[in-house]
Amino acid sequence: MHIETALIKRIRITEIENLDAITVIVEDFSPGKGKIVIECWGRSWAAAWTAMGNRTIAQFFTETNNSYLVNCLEPGIKTYEPDFDQYNKEVKQKICEMRRDSRGWEHLGFGVSKELARALYEIEDWQPYHSDNPYEPILCPTGIDSDDFEKLDFGDFDVPEKLSTEYRYIELIVNTVKEALAPIKQKAA
């Protein structure tokens, strides 16, 4: 049996805006090797590195980009999620563009009538009419004539993406831990 001992630093971060208290455990095994454990509100994340150059965990963590750290602490995290708030705005903007482009052509059966444009514009949430299959068009909303809707050009209209809520949460924790480790990093330098 081989027993090793190591110097461990435990840091408690409190009074953080938009976060509960965070406990950080930093362990340097040897120069360039160590691990970090972060706990916040009953959840914890841990990562270890064995090739950090000659840096301590505090130095490595504060100098490394957030994307890499978040993915080490939460492997497989969904980085992006659909932004349906932005999607709803963009659909309304597209309806206005289609209406503007069709003025003067309605009597020939082209474009979007004022009534159809108004009915489409008043739809608050377009999420139920969006398919997860990127090859399927936007579905015809309830109460709209499907023949009129099929004539509209919503081609290549994708749902925009934003950073996922979970990713932003862990990134906020990472930024807070970086800020707390900055003085420790300075002492180690």
XYZ file of N, CA, C and O in Angstrom:
756
model
N 0.850 -1.175 0.000
C 0.000 0.000 0.000
C 0.896 1.239 0.000
O 1.864 1.309 0.743
N 0.531 2.204 -0.858
C 1.267 3.462 -0.933
C 0.324 4.588 -0.524
O -0.785 4.702 -1.054
N 0.736 5.423 0.389
C -0.100 6.522 0.875
C 0.581 7.840 0.549
O 1.779 7.995 0.803
N -0.191 8.749 -0.046
C 0.338 10.065 -0.371
C -0.464 11.126 0.363
O -1.652 10.953 0.626
N 0.190 12.197 0.677
C -0.502 13.338 1.257
C -0.305 14.531 0.326
O 0.677 14.592 -0.412
N -1.243 15.442 0.352
C -1.157 16.625 -0.506
C -1.731 17.813 0.240
O -2.564 17.659 1.141
N -1.292 18.974 -0.166
C -1.808 20.207 0.411
C -3.073 20.580 -0.355
O -3.064 20.714 -1.577
N -4.162 20.730 0.372
C -5.454 21.062 -0.242
C -5.893 22.418 0.275
O -5.809 22.699 1.470
N -6.377 23.257 -0.664
C -6.941 24.556 -0.286
C -8.439 24.478 -0.471
O -8.940 24.062 -1.509
N -9.153 24.877 0.567
C -10.618 24.934 0.505
C -11.012 26.402 0.567
O -10.600 27.128 1.469
N -11.806 26.818 -0.409
C -12.235 28.214 -0.496
C -13.760 28.240 -0.472
O -14.411 27.475 -1.176
N -14.295 29.119 0.327
C -15.761 29.298 0.391
C -16.065 30.698 -0.121
O -15.547 31.691 0.404
N -16.896 30.782 -1.154
C -17.255 32.065 -1.764
C -18.715 32.332 -1.433
O -19.583 31.528 -1.786
N -18.970 33.443 -0.765
C -20.349 33.777 -0.372
C -20.704 35.176 -0.868
O -19.867 35.886 -1.405
N -21.958 35.532 -0.653
C -22.481 36.847 -1.044
C -22.219 37.134 -2.517
O -21.722 38.186 -2.897
N -22.593 36.169 -3.341
C -22.406 36.258 -4.784
C -23.741 36.642 -5.418
O -24.767 36.036 -5.114
N -23.695 37.612 -6.305
C -24.917 38.024 -6.989
C -25.375 36.900 -7.930
O -24.592 36.370 -8.713
N -26.627 36.515 -7.830
C -27.277 35.503 -8.678
C -26.783 34.069 -8.467
O -27.043 33.207 -9.296
N -26.049 33.812 -7.398
C -25.591 32.449 -7.121
C -25.633 32.171 -5.621
O -25.491 33.081 -4.817
N -25.789 30.902 -5.284
C -25.644 30.480 -3.897
C -24.154 30.383 -3.589
O -23.310 30.506 -4.473
N -23.844 30.121 -2.342
C -22.439 30.005 -1.932
C -21.751 28.882 -2.718
O -22.371 27.874 -3.066
N -20.482 29.088 -2.988
C -19.687 28.115 -3.744
C -18.523 27.664 -2.865
O -17.855 28.487 -2.240
N -18.286 26.362 -2.834
C -17.114 25.811 -2.167
C -16.185 25.271 -3.239
O -16.618 24.541 -4.133
N -14.925 25.641 -3.152
C -13.928 25.201 -4.126
C -12.820 24.474 -3.372
O -12.319 24.971 -2.369
N -12.465 23.307 -3.844
C -11.347 22.558 -3.277
C -10.298 22.434 -4.374
O -10.575 21.907 -5.455
N -9.115 22.965 -4.099
C -8.012 22.963 -5.050
C -6.919 22.063 -4.499
O -6.493 22.221 -3.360
N -6.475 21.120 -5.305
C -5.428 20.199 -4.864
C -4.332 20.139 -5.925
O -4.581 19.765 -7.068
N -3.127 20.522 -5.540
C -1.964 20.408 -6.415
C -1.190 19.159 -6.009
O -0.650 19.091 -4.908
N -1.156 18.152 -6.902
C -0.422 16.909 -6.608
C 1.076 17.149 -6.680
O 1.835 16.717 -5.830
N 1.478 17.811 -7.757
C 2.882 18.148 -7.999
C 2.866 19.241 -9.067
O 1.816 19.535 -9.619
N 4.005 19.873 -9.360
C 3.982 20.927 -10.378
C 3.371 20.421 -11.692
O 3.771 19.382 -12.220
N 2.346 21.137 -12.148
C 1.695 20.771 -13.406
C 0.639 19.706 -13.302
O 0.056 19.299 -14.307
N 0.326 19.236 -12.093
C -0.677 18.181 -11.901
C -1.561 18.539 -10.722
O -1.061 18.921 -9.664
N -2.871 18.397 -10.920
C -3.776 18.691 -9.817
C -5.229 18.552 -10.219
O -5.551 18.135 -11.337
N -6.096 18.896 -9.273
C -7.533 18.811 -9.565
C -8.280 19.910 -8.815
O -7.767 20.512 -7.859
N -9.525 20.125 -9.267
C -10.397 21.106 -8.641
C -11.777 20.478 -8.480
O -12.221 19.708 -9.332
N -12.408 20.779 -7.356
C -13.786 20.352 -7.099
C -14.563 21.613 -6.756
O -14.150 22.394 -5.897
N -15.692 21.796 -7.442
C -16.532 22.977 -7.221
C -17.913 22.496 -6.815
O -18.489 21.613 -7.464
N -18.446 23.071 -5.732
C -19.782 22.693 -5.249
C -20.617 23.954 -5.101
O -20.155 24.963 -4.563
N -21.832 23.901 -5.618
C -22.774 25.013 -5.485
C -24.182 24.448 -5.410
O -24.620 23.730 -6.310
N -24.872 24.741 -4.338
C -26.270 24.378 -4.124
C -26.531 22.892 -4.338
O -27.440 22.480 -5.030
N -25.682 22.071 -3.738
C -25.896 20.625 -3.773
C -25.389 19.930 -5.028
O -25.442 18.712 -5.126
N -24.922 20.677 -5.999
C -24.347 20.084 -7.206
C -22.842 20.271 -7.158
O -22.359 21.254 -6.613
N -22.124 19.338 -7.737
C -20.671 19.487 -7.737
C -20.095 19.080 -9.088
O -20.689 18.290 -9.825
N -18.945 19.660 -9.379
C -18.221 19.404 -10.618
C -16.759 19.216 -10.249
O -16.238 19.893 -9.375
N -16.092 18.320 -10.928
C -14.679 18.078 -10.645
C -13.940 17.832 -11.955
O -14.509 17.305 -12.914
N -12.689 18.235 -11.960
C -11.820 17.963 -13.111
C -10.390 17.875 -12.616
O -10.023 18.511 -11.632
N -9.600 17.072 -13.309
C -8.184 16.918 -12.967
C -7.366 17.079 -14.236
O -7.818 16.718 -15.328
N -6.167 17.625 -14.071
C -5.260 17.826 -15.193
C -3.875 17.345 -14.783
O -3.430 17.595 -13.668
N -3.209 16.678 -15.704
C -1.867 16.166 -15.412
C -0.804 16.756 -16.335
O 0.344 16.336 -16.287
N -1.197 17.722 -17.156
C -0.236 18.352 -18.071
C -0.535 19.844 -18.171
O -1.050 20.331 -19.156
N -0.213 20.567 -17.091
C -0.488 22.010 -17.033
C 0.804 22.818 -17.126
O 0.861 23.955 -16.661
N 1.841 22.242 -17.668
C 3.129 22.931 -17.656
C 3.653 22.934 -16.229
O 3.553 21.946 -15.521
N 4.152 24.045 -15.786
C 4.651 24.159 -14.415
C 3.661 24.921 -13.538
O 4.021 25.380 -12.468
N 2.439 25.047 -13.995
C 1.459 25.873 -13.289
C 0.723 25.103 -12.193
O 0.604 23.880 -12.235
N 0.220 25.866 -11.225
C -0.657 25.310 -10.194
C -2.069 25.259 -10.766
O -2.354 25.849 -11.817
N -2.955 24.584 -10.061
C -4.361 24.537 -10.488
C -4.930 25.957 -10.544
O -5.640 26.305 -11.488
N -4.650 26.787 -9.561
C -5.175 28.164 -9.543
C -4.694 28.933 -10.771
O -5.478 29.634 -11.421
N -3.417 28.799 -11.099
C -2.884 29.480 -12.280
C -3.528 28.947 -13.555
O -3.962 29.709 -14.414
N -3.593 27.637 -13.681
C -4.168 27.007 -14.868
C -5.634 27.409 -15.050
O -6.054 27.799 -16.134
N -6.406 27.307 -13.962
C -7.843 27.569 -14.037
C -8.109 29.024 -14.437
O -8.973 29.288 -15.268
N -7.389 29.960 -13.855
C -7.639 31.380 -14.152
C -7.148 31.781 -15.533
O -7.627 32.767 -16.088
N -6.235 31.018 -16.124
C -5.662 31.380 -17.430
C -6.296 30.618 -18.599
O -5.959 30.864 -19.750
N -7.201 29.709 -18.306
C -7.788 28.862 -19.346
C -9.155 29.395 -19.750
O -9.898 29.920 -18.924
N -9.501 29.226 -21.036
C -10.783 29.774 -21.508
C -11.978 29.016 -20.930
O -11.901 27.817 -20.640
N -13.062 29.733 -20.792
C -14.262 29.196 -20.146
C -14.847 27.987 -20.868
O -15.299 27.042 -20.231
N -14.858 28.017 -22.180
C -15.448 26.923 -22.942
C -14.768 25.595 -22.602
O -15.435 24.586 -22.356
N -13.443 25.609 -22.562
C -12.693 24.403 -22.225
C -13.011 23.951 -20.798
O -13.267 22.767 -20.543
N -13.012 24.892 -19.854
C -13.265 24.543 -18.454
C -14.674 23.992 -18.258
O -14.865 22.984 -17.570
N -15.671 24.651 -18.855
C -17.062 24.194 -18.711
C -17.182 22.767 -19.248
O -17.811 21.911 -18.623
N -16.560 22.495 -20.397
C -16.652 21.155 -20.975
C -15.871 20.110 -20.187
O -16.221 18.936 -20.222
N -14.815 20.517 -19.474
C -14.110 19.577 -18.590
C -14.931 19.279 -17.335
O -14.960 18.148 -16.854
N -15.573 20.308 -16.807
C -16.356 20.139 -15.577
C -17.691 19.438 -15.825
O -18.199 18.729 -14.956
N -18.259 19.633 -16.997
C -19.571 19.046 -17.335
C -19.487 18.460 -18.744
O -20.009 19.044 -19.699
N -18.806 17.300 -18.890
C -18.657 16.708 -20.227
C -20.026 16.438 -20.866
O -20.965 16.011 -20.200
N -20.120 16.730 -22.138
C -21.364 16.466 -22.855
C -22.441 17.513 -22.653
O -23.573 17.318 -23.090
N -22.104 18.621 -22.002
C -23.099 19.662 -21.773
C -23.623 20.182 -23.111
O -22.865 20.308 -24.078
N -24.894 20.442 -23.152
C -25.497 21.017 -24.351
C -25.163 22.510 -24.339
O -25.660 23.258 -23.496
N -24.307 22.933 -25.257
C -23.837 24.313 -25.271
C -24.916 25.275 -25.752
O -25.069 26.365 -25.213
N -25.680 24.869 -26.755
C -26.684 25.760 -27.342
C -28.077 25.166 -27.232
O -28.245 23.951 -27.152
N -29.068 26.057 -27.246
C -30.470 25.658 -27.247
C -31.223 26.607 -28.181
O -30.746 27.715 -28.455
N -32.386 26.192 -28.684
C -33.145 27.068 -29.575
C -33.561 28.359 -28.859
O -33.924 28.341 -27.686
N -33.502 29.459 -29.590
C -33.914 30.758 -29.063
C -35.251 31.130 -29.698
O -35.307 31.840 -30.705
N -36.331 30.627 -29.107
C -37.653 30.849 -29.686
C -38.136 32.277 -29.509
O -38.976 32.744 -30.276
N -37.623 33.013 -28.546
C -37.974 34.435 -28.434
C -37.485 35.182 -29.673
O -38.224 35.962 -30.278
N -36.249 34.933 -30.063
C -35.693 35.565 -31.259
C -36.392 35.039 -32.512
O -36.650 35.788 -33.450
N -36.702 33.746 -32.515
C -37.395 33.125 -33.651
C -38.739 33.810 -33.889
O -39.071 34.139 -35.035
N -39.499 34.044 -32.819
C -40.795 34.710 -32.955
C -40.643 36.099 -33.573
O -41.429 36.505 -34.430
N -39.616 36.833 -33.152
C -39.356 38.167 -33.723
C -39.011 38.066 -35.200
O -39.481 38.868 -36.011
N -38.177 37.095 -35.549
C -37.754 36.944 -36.937
C -38.899 36.519 -37.843
O -38.979 36.950 -38.996
N -39.795 35.659 -37.341
C -40.961 35.256 -38.129
C -41.836 36.475 -38.389
O -42.295 36.695 -39.518
N -42.069 37.284 -37.374
C -42.885 38.501 -37.547
C -42.225 39.451 -38.551
O -42.902 40.042 -39.388
N -40.914 39.579 -38.485
C -40.188 40.425 -39.430
C -40.342 39.882 -40.856
O -40.560 40.638 -41.800
N -40.261 38.554 -41.013
C -40.418 37.924 -42.330
C -41.826 38.155 -42.865
O -42.002 38.426 -44.065
N -42.830 38.085 -42.011
C -44.217 38.338 -42.430
C -44.356 39.767 -42.938
O -44.972 40.013 -43.988
N -43.765 40.711 -42.213
C -43.811 42.120 -42.644
C -43.112 42.298 -43.998
O -43.616 43.014 -44.871
N -41.968 41.636 -44.188
C -41.248 41.716 -45.463
C -42.088 41.136 -46.598
O -42.169 41.724 -47.679
N -42.719 39.979 -46.348
C -43.544 39.357 -47.388
C -44.732 40.249 -47.733
O -45.092 40.384 -48.899
N -45.321 40.867 -46.729
C -46.449 41.769 -46.975
C -45.986 42.990 -47.762
O -46.628 43.396 -48.738
N -44.881 43.561 -47.370
C -44.339 44.743 -48.052
C -44.018 44.415 -49.512
O -44.308 45.191 -50.418
N -43.430 43.254 -49.756
C -43.059 42.849 -51.116
C -44.264 42.519 -51.986
O -44.152 42.498 -53.211
N -45.411 42.243 -51.376
C -46.576 41.818 -52.167
C -47.591 42.931 -52.412
O -48.588 42.689 -53.078
N -47.329 44.115 -51.901
C -48.271 45.214 -52.123
C -48.432 45.472 -53.616
O -47.455 45.601 -54.343
N -49.684 45.566 -54.040
C -49.991 45.822 -55.436
C -50.166 44.569 -56.261
O -50.621 44.628 -57.400
N -49.805 43.417 -55.713
C -49.928 42.164 -56.460
C -51.080 41.290 -55.962
O -51.391 40.263 -56.559
N -51.728 41.717 -54.859
C -52.769 40.867 -54.259
C -53.904 40.568 -55.235
O -54.449 39.468 -55.258
N -54.286 41.571 -56.068
C -55.415 41.380 -56.984
C -55.117 40.324 -58.057
O -56.020 39.790 -58.672
N -53.839 39.987 -58.247
C -53.466 38.937 -59.200
C -53.269 37.586 -58.505
O -52.890 36.609 -59.139
N -53.498 37.567 -57.190
C -53.378 36.316 -56.437
C -51.973 36.023 -55.944
O -51.679 34.902 -55.553
N -51.107 37.021 -55.983
C -49.730 36.833 -55.520
C -49.550 37.471 -54.146
O -50.244 38.403 -53.795
N -48.564 37.003 -53.432
C -48.184 37.643 -52.185
C -49.098 37.341 -51.019
O -49.870 36.390 -51.023
N -48.983 38.207 -50.020
C -49.701 38.020 -48.758
C -50.747 39.119 -48.627
O -50.426 40.303 -48.682
N -51.983 38.709 -48.462
C -53.043 39.707 -48.274
C -52.877 40.376 -46.917
O -52.228 39.838 -46.014
N -53.491 41.532 -46.786
C -53.426 42.268 -45.521
C -54.015 41.428 -44.388
O -53.482 41.381 -43.289
N -55.100 40.740 -44.677
C -55.782 39.930 -43.656
C -54.926 38.745 -43.207
O -54.813 38.453 -42.021
N -54.312 38.063 -44.195
C -53.456 36.917 -43.860
C -52.229 37.392 -43.078
O -51.850 36.778 -42.072
N -51.617 38.488 -43.519
C -50.453 39.026 -42.813
C -50.805 39.368 -41.373
O -50.051 39.061 -40.448
N -51.966 39.995 -41.155
C -52.396 40.363 -39.793
C -52.606 39.109 -38.954
O -52.172 39.032 -37.802
N -53.285 38.098 -39.523
C -53.551 36.858 -38.778
C -52.246 36.163 -38.390
O -52.093 35.677 -37.259
N -51.279 36.141 -39.307
C -49.989 35.504 -39.012
C -49.195 36.317 -37.992
O -48.563 35.760 -37.098
N -49.245 37.633 -38.132
C -48.481 38.511 -37.231
C -48.980 38.409 -35.793
O -48.202 38.542 -34.851
N -50.258 38.169 -35.631
C -50.843 38.116 -34.286
C -50.561 36.811 -33.546
O -50.880 36.688 -32.367
N -49.953 35.850 -34.208
C -49.569 34.603 -33.524
C -48.405 34.930 -32.591
O -47.367 35.423 -33.023
N -48.603 34.700 -31.308
C -47.585 35.055 -30.302
C -46.428 34.065 -30.235
O -45.297 34.445 -30.012
N -46.735 32.766 -30.389
C -45.718 31.745 -30.199
C -45.671 30.831 -31.425
O -46.609 30.072 -31.674
N -44.573 30.880 -32.167
C -44.420 30.058 -33.364
C -43.754 28.717 -33.067
O -43.612 27.885 -33.953
N -43.363 28.483 -31.841
C -42.669 27.233 -31.503
C -43.474 25.981 -31.864
O -42.916 25.043 -32.415
N -44.779 25.936 -31.583
C -45.521 24.709 -31.920
C -45.591 24.413 -33.420
O -45.883 23.292 -33.817
N -45.313 25.402 -34.251
C -45.404 25.223 -35.702
C -44.047 24.938 -36.335
O -43.926 24.841 -37.539
N -43.036 24.813 -35.501
C -41.695 24.500 -35.973
C -41.435 23.018 -35.751
O -41.672 22.483 -34.681
N -40.899 22.373 -36.764
C -40.557 20.957 -36.658
C -39.093 20.822 -36.262
O -38.257 21.636 -36.646
N -38.764 19.774 -35.526
C -37.366 19.502 -35.186
C -36.592 18.989 -36.399
O -35.374 18.999 -36.413
N -37.315 18.534 -37.401
C -36.696 18.062 -38.631
C -36.366 19.266 -39.510
O -37.257 19.989 -39.939
N -35.081 19.529 -39.781
C -34.711 20.723 -40.547
C -35.200 20.704 -41.993
O -35.200 21.733 -42.662
N -35.648 19.539 -42.486
C -36.108 19.437 -43.871
C -37.614 19.673 -44.008
O -38.127 19.732 -45.111
N -38.302 19.785 -42.889
C -39.737 20.049 -42.936
C -39.982 21.547 -42.847
O -39.320 22.252 -42.092
N -40.957 22.034 -43.601
C -41.258 23.473 -43.541
C -42.000 23.827 -42.254
O -42.422 22.946 -41.494
N -42.160 25.116 -42.037
C -42.965 25.579 -40.910
C -44.381 25.045 -41.110
O -44.921 25.094 -42.211
N -44.978 24.530 -40.054
C -46.322 23.975 -40.134
C -47.356 25.097 -40.175
O -47.160 26.158 -39.582
N -48.452 24.828 -40.836
C -49.515 25.821 -40.959
C -50.202 26.018 -39.605
O -50.681 25.054 -38.998
N -50.246 27.250 -39.131
C -50.896 27.512 -37.843
C -52.401 27.246 -37.892
O -53.041 27.383 -38.928
N -52.948 26.895 -36.756
C -54.373 26.661 -36.620
C -55.133 27.936 -36.970
O -54.761 29.023 -36.566
N -56.200 27.786 -37.719
C -57.039 28.929 -38.073
C -56.583 29.661 -39.326
O -57.213 30.629 -39.746
N -55.514 29.208 -39.954
C -55.007 29.824 -41.179
C -55.291 28.863 -42.332
O -55.084 27.648 -42.204
N -55.771 29.398 -43.447
C -56.056 28.578 -44.626
C -54.746 27.942 -45.110
O -53.790 28.649 -45.436
N -54.718 26.625 -45.155
C -53.477 25.921 -45.517
C -53.066 26.204 -46.956
O -51.867 26.254 -47.256
N -54.026 26.401 -47.872
C -53.667 26.721 -49.257
C -52.951 28.065 -49.333
O -51.947 28.206 -50.048
N -53.454 29.074 -48.602
C -52.798 30.388 -48.571
C -51.419 30.294 -47.926
O -50.459 30.894 -48.398
N -51.324 29.497 -46.863
C -50.067 29.382 -46.135
C -48.994 28.684 -46.978
O -47.831 29.078 -46.946
N -49.390 27.658 -47.726
C -48.431 26.905 -48.536
C -47.779 27.768 -49.611
O -46.668 27.497 -50.048
N -48.436 28.845 -50.021
C -47.889 29.736 -51.058
C -46.783 30.646 -50.512
O -46.030 31.224 -51.285
N -46.695 30.766 -49.207
C -45.717 31.678 -48.598
C -44.317 31.082 -48.630
O -44.145 29.866 -48.563
N -43.321 31.948 -48.697
C -41.931 31.507 -48.767
C -41.233 31.698 -47.421
O -40.686 32.754 -47.141
N -41.289 30.636 -46.608
C -40.546 30.626 -45.350
C -39.304 29.745 -45.491
O -38.735 29.307 -44.513
N -38.888 29.490 -46.729
C -37.772 28.584 -46.993
C -36.509 28.957 -46.237
O -36.198 30.131 -46.044
N -35.762 27.935 -45.832
C -34.493 28.115 -45.112
C -34.623 29.020 -43.897
O -33.759 29.841 -43.618
N -35.700 28.876 -43.189
C -35.945 29.716 -42.013
C -35.680 28.876 -40.773
O -36.499 28.065 -40.366
N -34.501 29.030 -40.202
C -34.076 28.212 -39.064
C -34.274 28.945 -37.743
O -34.237 30.174 -37.693
N -34.420 28.166 -36.703
C -34.516 28.727 -35.359
C -33.115 29.131 -34.911
O -32.190 28.315 -34.949
N -32.925 30.401 -34.521
C -31.597 30.794 -34.022
C -31.282 30.089 -32.706
O -32.173 29.565 -32.044
N -30.005 30.070 -32.355
C -29.595 29.415 -31.118
C -28.956 30.423 -30.171
O -28.461 31.464 -30.590
N -28.999 30.071 -28.894
C -28.347 30.872 -27.854
C -27.655 29.900 -26.912
O -27.932 28.695 -26.936
N -26.742 30.423 -26.085
C -26.104 29.558 -25.091
C -27.184 28.972 -24.191
O -28.111 29.675 -23.774
N -27.072 27.695 -23.890
C -28.084 27.036 -23.065
C -28.062 27.590 -21.639
O -27.043 28.105 -21.163
N -29.173 27.463 -20.979
C -29.310 27.934 -19.602
C -28.296 27.234 -18.701
O -27.653 27.871 -17.872
N -28.141 25.941 -18.876
C -27.193 25.168 -18.064
C -25.753 25.624 -18.322
O -24.966 25.781 -17.391
N -25.419 25.854 -19.579
C -24.068 26.312 -19.917
C -23.791 27.670 -19.281
O -22.726 27.884 -18.692
N -24.748 28.606 -19.399
C -24.560 29.939 -18.821
C -24.423 29.866 -17.306
O -23.649 30.607 -16.698
N -25.153 28.940 -16.654
C -25.077 28.759 -15.204
C -23.672 28.300 -14.793
O -23.046 28.878 -13.901
N -23.172 27.275 -15.480
C -21.844 26.758 -15.121
C -20.770 27.784 -15.477
O -19.792 27.955 -14.737
N -20.945 28.512 -16.565
C -19.972 29.546 -16.923
C -19.945 30.662 -15.880
O -18.881 31.187 -15.553
N -21.105 31.003 -15.322
C -21.155 31.997 -14.242
C -20.371 31.504 -13.028
O -19.614 32.253 -12.407
N -20.520 30.239 -12.702
C -19.766 29.643 -11.595
C -18.274 29.657 -11.907
O -17.456 30.032 -11.063
N -17.893 29.288 -13.123
C -16.481 29.287 -13.526
C -15.896 30.693 -13.393
O -14.800 30.871 -12.848
N -16.618 31.702 -13.861
C -16.127 33.084 -13.750
C -15.959 33.507 -12.295
O -14.985 34.182 -11.940
N -16.886 33.103 -11.445
C -16.808 33.434 -10.024
C -15.602 32.752 -9.382
O -14.876 33.369 -8.597
N -15.394 31.492 -9.715
C -14.243 30.755 -9.172
C -12.939 31.372 -9.670
O -11.981 31.531 -8.899
N -12.893 31.751 -10.937
C -11.691 32.412 -11.472
C -11.369 33.682 -10.677
O -10.216 33.939 -10.336
N -12.409 34.458 -10.400
C -12.220 35.702 -9.640
C -11.693 35.405 -8.233
O -10.821 36.097 -7.726
N -12.224 34.344 -7.613
C -11.788 33.992 -6.259
C -10.368 33.422 -6.253
O -9.632 33.590 -5.269
N -9.986 32.742 -7.337
C -8.638 32.147 -7.394
C -7.555 33.132 -7.807
O -6.366 32.849 -7.626
N -7.935 34.283 -8.318
C -6.950 35.262 -8.801
C -5.918 35.633 -7.737
O -4.711 35.630 -8.020
N -6.320 35.942 -6.484
C -5.302 36.264 -5.463
C -4.380 35.064 -5.151
O -3.196 35.252 -4.900
N -4.910 33.865 -5.190
C -4.098 32.672 -4.929
C -3.102 32.481 -6.060
O -1.952 32.120 -5.850
N -3.547 32.753 -7.271
C -2.667 32.645 -8.439
C -1.484 33.603 -8.299
O -0.346 33.247 -8.579
N -1.776 34.814 -7.827
C -0.712 35.827 -7.672
C 0.327 35.375 -6.642
O 1.511 35.579 -6.837
N -0.147 34.760 -5.559
C 0.787 34.304 -4.520
C 1.682 33.181 -5.032
O 2.849 33.078 -4.647
N 1.116 32.335 -5.896
C 1.882 31.201 -6.404
C 2.916 31.618 -7.433
O 3.900 30.924 -7.642
N 2.683 32.751 -8.074
C 3.595 33.208 -9.156
C 4.941 33.655 -8.634
O 5.255 33.897 -7.559
